[in-house]
Amino acid sequence: GEIIRWVDGRAPEDYFSEEIFEPLGMADSWLALTDERTAAYGDRIVNVAGQSSFAWPLPSSSGIGPVNELVRVAEALRRGGELDGERILQAASVATMTARTRVGMKDETFGAIIDWALGPMVNSIHYTGKPAPYGYGDHAGADAFGHGGQQSSVVFADPEYGLAVAFACDGR
């Protein structure tokens, strides 16, 4: 977030809204959910077990929105940074961001060997023959990539099968 503020001059929540959410048609997605926004959404917000506050814009953990919007980010990345004529990243940036960078190492958080790209996890089923925690299933392509969100959500893209998925539950 501080790099965005330093390089671009905008607050991270404004940058994400203007450069990612708005171009991808994600009208109900936010990097921070202010008290006013929370009140406006009312009972349309699901109470997730163990959920922390989304009132502060933390790029690593305060993104919030419906899964039918979240999947648009995965689909844009699967397509090389473009969706519905809107480009959020250059194709070369997406290729770099989703390429295996850390391989064959045990992830201390998940207790499993997981390959990572620059942010997303990359399918690591080849180590054990079963999906890693927050993995993408037995039939995902070798280069499927994505990430688990706070508590009970997963988003991933599978370039081999032309698929983008977002899944969330209430954590109970």
mmCIF file of C-alpha atoms in Angstrom:
data_model
loop_
_atom_site.group_PDB
_atom_site.id
_atom_site.type_symbol
_atom_site.label_atom_id
_atom_site.label_comp_id
_atom_site.label_asym_id
_atom_site.label_seq_id
_atom_site.Cartn_x
_atom_site.Cartn_y
_atom_site.Cartn_z
ATOM 1 C CA GLY A 1 0.000 0.000 0.000
ATOM 2 C CA GLU A 2 2.811 2.411 0.842
ATOM 3 C CA ILE A 3 4.520 1.679 -2.490
ATOM 4 C CA ILE A 4 1.286 2.588 -4.302
ATOM 5 C CA ARG A 5 1.008 5.798 -2.271
ATOM 6 C CA TRP A 6 4.675 6.676 -2.882
ATOM 7 C CA VAL A 7 4.801 5.861 -6.623
ATOM 8 C CA ASP A 8 1.275 6.832 -7.691
ATOM 9 C CA GLY A 9 0.314 9.432 -5.081
ATOM 10 C CA ARG A 10 -3.133 7.951 -4.477
ATOM 11 C CA ALA A 11 -4.339 6.159 -1.386
ATOM 12 C CA PRO A 12 -4.349 2.375 -1.964
ATOM 13 C CA GLU A 13 -8.141 2.163 -1.646
ATOM 14 C CA ASP A 14 -8.563 4.829 -4.347
ATOM 15 C CA TYR A 15 -5.994 3.175 -6.608
ATOM 16 C CA PHE A 16 -7.687 -0.228 -6.349
ATOM 17 C CA SER A 17 -11.133 1.283 -6.992
ATOM 18 C CA GLU A 18 -10.038 3.399 -9.948
ATOM 19 C CA GLU A 19 -7.543 1.018 -11.592
ATOM 20 C CA ILE A 20 -9.054 -2.421 -10.919
ATOM 21 C CA PHE A 21 -12.571 -2.483 -9.496
ATOM 22 C CA GLU A 22 -14.191 0.222 -11.655
ATOM 23 C CA PRO A 23 -12.649 -0.881 -14.994
ATOM 24 C CA LEU A 24 -13.728 -4.485 -14.309
ATOM 25 C CA GLY A 25 -17.291 -3.455 -13.401
ATOM 26 C CA MET A 26 -16.900 -4.385 -9.729
ATOM 27 C CA ALA A 27 -19.322 -1.812 -8.261
ATOM 28 C CA ASP A 28 -19.653 -3.530 -4.873
ATOM 29 C CA SER A 29 -15.974 -4.336 -4.244
ATOM 30 C CA TRP A 30 -13.802 -2.271 -1.931
ATOM 31 C CA LEU A 31 -10.381 -2.256 -0.329
ATOM 32 C CA ALA A 32 -11.985 -0.885 2.825
ATOM 33 C CA LEU A 33 -15.568 -1.045 3.988
ATOM 34 C CA THR A 34 -16.245 2.106 5.976
ATOM 35 C CA ASP A 35 -18.859 2.198 8.712
ATOM 36 C CA GLU A 36 -21.111 4.202 6.374
ATOM 37 C CA ARG A 37 -20.795 1.621 3.593
ATOM 38 C CA THR A 38 -21.379 -1.213 6.053
ATOM 39 C CA ALA A 39 -24.587 0.458 7.238
ATOM 40 C CA ALA A 40 -25.728 1.033 3.639
ATOM 41 C CA TYR A 41 -25.266 -2.651 2.744
ATOM 42 C CA GLY A 42 -27.126 -3.743 5.887
ATOM 43 C CA ASP A 43 -27.990 -7.436 5.963
ATOM 44 C CA ARG A 44 -26.520 -8.016 2.496
ATOM 45 C CA ILE A 45 -23.115 -8.486 4.172
ATOM 46 C CA VAL A 46 -22.487 -12.036 5.382
ATOM 47 C CA ASN A 47 -21.027 -12.326 8.862
ATOM 48 C CA VAL A 48 -17.954 -14.518 8.415
ATOM 49 C CA ALA A 49 -16.787 -16.415 11.490
ATOM 50 C CA GLY A 50 -13.607 -14.853 12.872
ATOM 51 C CA GLN A 51 -13.840 -11.889 10.486
ATOM 52 C CA SER A 52 -11.767 -8.874 11.370
ATOM 53 C CA SER A 53 -12.786 -5.342 10.534
ATOM 54 C CA PHE A 54 -12.640 -4.172 6.932
ATOM 55 C CA ALA A 55 -12.781 -0.509 7.985
ATOM 56 C CA TRP A 56 -9.055 0.071 7.383
ATOM 57 C CA PRO A 57 -7.585 -0.229 3.867
ATOM 58 C CA LEU A 58 -5.016 -3.013 4.075
ATOM 59 C CA PRO A 59 -4.156 -4.298 0.573
ATOM 60 C CA SER A 60 -3.175 -7.691 1.974
ATOM 61 C CA SER A 61 -6.384 -8.393 3.881
ATOM 62 C CA SER A 62 -9.212 -5.872 3.697
ATOM 63 C CA GLY A 63 -10.547 -6.455 0.193
ATOM 64 C CA ILE A 64 -14.254 -7.201 0.304
ATOM 65 C CA GLY A 65 -16.956 -7.769 -2.277
ATOM 66 C CA PRO A 66 -19.257 -10.377 -3.768
ATOM 67 C CA VAL A 67 -17.740 -13.495 -5.326
ATOM 68 C CA ASN A 68 -19.394 -12.773 -8.673
ATOM 69 C CA GLU A 69 -17.210 -9.660 -8.811
ATOM 70 C CA LEU A 70 -14.071 -11.250 -7.340
ATOM 71 C CA VAL A 71 -14.049 -13.845 -10.101
ATOM 72 C CA ARG A 72 -13.680 -11.003 -12.620
ATOM 73 C CA VAL A 73 -10.157 -10.328 -11.310
ATOM 74 C CA ALA A 74 -9.210 -13.995 -11.789
ATOM 75 C CA GLU A 75 -10.727 -14.011 -15.271
ATOM 76 C CA ALA A 76 -8.832 -10.851 -16.229
ATOM 77 C CA LEU A 77 -5.579 -12.414 -15.025
ATOM 78 C CA ARG A 78 -6.376 -15.669 -16.848
ATOM 79 C CA ARG A 79 -6.781 -13.626 -20.016
ATOM 80 C CA GLY A 80 -3.445 -11.867 -19.589
ATOM 81 C CA GLY A 81 -4.692 -8.767 -17.757
ATOM 82 C CA GLU A 82 -7.725 -7.831 -19.885
ATOM 83 C CA LEU A 83 -11.462 -8.418 -19.530
ATOM 84 C CA ASP A 84 -14.322 -6.975 -21.587
ATOM 85 C CA GLY A 85 -11.978 -4.546 -23.327
ATOM 86 C CA GLU A 86 -10.532 -3.198 -20.082
ATOM 87 C CA ARG A 87 -6.840 -3.809 -19.440
ATOM 88 C CA ILE A 88 -5.715 -3.740 -15.809
ATOM 89 C CA LEU A 89 -2.226 -5.222 -16.366
ATOM 90 C CA GLN A 90 0.057 -5.890 -19.298
ATOM 91 C CA ALA A 91 0.215 -9.542 -20.386
ATOM 92 C CA ALA A 92 3.950 -9.705 -19.619
ATOM 93 C CA SER A 93 3.267 -8.476 -16.067
ATOM 94 C CA VAL A 94 0.646 -11.179 -15.548
ATOM 95 C CA ALA A 95 3.017 -13.840 -16.900
ATOM 96 C CA THR A 96 5.727 -12.677 -14.493
ATOM 97 C CA MET A 97 3.304 -12.399 -11.584
ATOM 98 C CA THR A 98 1.909 -15.924 -12.050
ATOM 99 C CA ALA A 99 5.143 -17.798 -12.872
ATOM 100 C CA ARG A 100 6.536 -20.181 -10.251
ATOM 101 C CA THR A 101 9.024 -18.217 -8.207
ATOM 102 C CA ARG A 102 9.404 -20.163 -4.965
ATOM 103 C CA VAL A 103 9.280 -23.891 -5.613
ATOM 104 C CA GLY A 104 9.596 -27.078 -3.599
ATOM 105 C CA MET A 105 9.559 -25.396 -0.208
ATOM 106 C CA LYS A 106 7.346 -26.190 2.766
ATOM 107 C CA ASP A 107 4.958 -23.353 3.479
ATOM 108 C CA GLU A 108 5.018 -22.803 7.243
ATOM 109 C CA THR A 109 1.467 -21.413 7.308
ATOM 110 C CA PHE A 110 -0.117 -24.362 5.511
ATOM 111 C CA GLY A 111 2.350 -27.080 6.525
ATOM 112 C CA ALA A 112 2.662 -28.353 2.953
ATOM 113 C CA ILE A 113 4.992 -27.953 -0.005
ATOM 114 C CA ILE A 114 3.430 -25.205 -2.096
ATOM 115 C CA ASP A 115 4.823 -23.396 -5.109
ATOM 116 C CA TRP A 116 4.313 -19.655 -5.091
ATOM 117 C CA ALA A 117 4.398 -17.013 -7.776
ATOM 118 C CA LEU A 118 4.645 -13.295 -6.956
ATOM 119 C CA GLY A 119 1.544 -13.343 -4.761
ATOM 120 C CA PRO A 120 -0.558 -16.250 -6.008
ATOM 121 C CA MET A 121 -0.083 -19.899 -5.140
ATOM 122 C CA VAL A 122 0.557 -22.107 -8.163
ATOM 123 C CA ASN A 123 -0.944 -25.593 -8.410
ATOM 124 C CA SER A 124 1.249 -27.888 -6.315
ATOM 125 C CA ILE A 125 -0.535 -31.221 -6.682
ATOM 126 C CA HIS A 126 2.589 -32.734 -8.285
ATOM 127 C CA TYR A 127 4.250 -33.012 -4.861
ATOM 128 C CA THR A 128 1.717 -35.283 -3.159
ATOM 129 C CA GLY A 129 -0.887 -36.256 -5.744
ATOM 130 C CA LYS A 130 -3.509 -34.299 -3.818
ATOM 131 C CA PRO A 131 -4.304 -30.574 -3.734
ATOM 132 C CA ALA A 132 -2.401 -28.425 -1.272
ATOM 133 C CA PRO A 133 -4.397 -26.479 1.315
ATOM 134 C CA TYR A 134 -6.367 -23.805 -0.511
ATOM 135 C CA GLY A 135 -5.487 -25.764 -3.673
ATOM 136 C CA TYR A 136 -7.433 -26.003 -6.893
ATOM 137 C CA GLY A 137 -8.629 -29.603 -7.057
ATOM 138 C CA ASP A 138 -7.539 -32.883 -8.565
ATOM 139 C CA HIS A 139 -8.281 -31.848 -12.141
ATOM 140 C CA ALA A 140 -6.739 -28.369 -12.266
ATOM 141 C CA GLY A 141 -4.093 -27.589 -14.836
ATOM 142 C CA ALA A 142 -0.435 -27.501 -13.837
ATOM 143 C CA ASP A 143 -0.297 -23.705 -14.041
ATOM 144 C CA ALA A 144 -3.551 -22.923 -12.206
ATOM 145 C CA PHE A 145 -2.909 -20.012 -9.842
ATOM 146 C CA GLY A 146 -4.789 -18.123 -7.198
ATOM 147 C CA HIS A 147 -5.047 -17.373 -3.520
ATOM 148 C CA GLY A 148 -7.128 -18.035 -0.459
ATOM 149 C CA GLY A 149 -8.666 -14.989 1.127
ATOM 150 C CA GLN A 150 -9.327 -14.137 4.723
ATOM 151 C CA GLN A 151 -11.133 -16.993 6.455
ATOM 152 C CA SER A 152 -13.173 -18.969 3.918
ATOM 153 C CA SER A 153 -12.659 -17.857 0.343
ATOM 154 C CA VAL A 154 -10.580 -18.980 -2.619
ATOM 155 C CA VAL A 155 -10.141 -17.461 -6.052
ATOM 156 C CA PHE A 156 -8.176 -19.060 -8.869
ATOM 157 C CA ALA A 157 -7.667 -19.123 -12.591
ATOM 158 C CA ASP A 158 -6.786 -22.126 -14.712
ATOM 159 C CA PRO A 159 -5.306 -21.080 -18.075
ATOM 160 C CA GLU A 160 -5.170 -24.678 -19.350
ATOM 161 C CA TYR A 161 -8.918 -25.198 -18.968
ATOM 162 C CA GLY A 162 -10.066 -21.611 -19.547
ATOM 163 C CA LEU A 163 -11.622 -21.374 -16.114
ATOM 164 C CA ALA A 164 -11.815 -18.772 -13.352
ATOM 165 C CA VAL A 165 -13.429 -19.588 -10.003
ATOM 166 C CA ALA A 166 -14.256 -17.670 -6.827
ATOM 167 C CA PHE A 167 -15.668 -19.493 -3.817
ATOM 168 C CA ALA A 168 -16.637 -18.226 -0.375
ATOM 169 C CA CYS A 169 -18.478 -19.552 2.632
ATOM 170 C CA ASP A 170 -19.223 -18.114 6.046
ATOM 171 C CA GLY A 171 -16.468 -20.019 7.840
ATOM 172 C CA ARG A 172 -18.698 -22.058 10.137
#
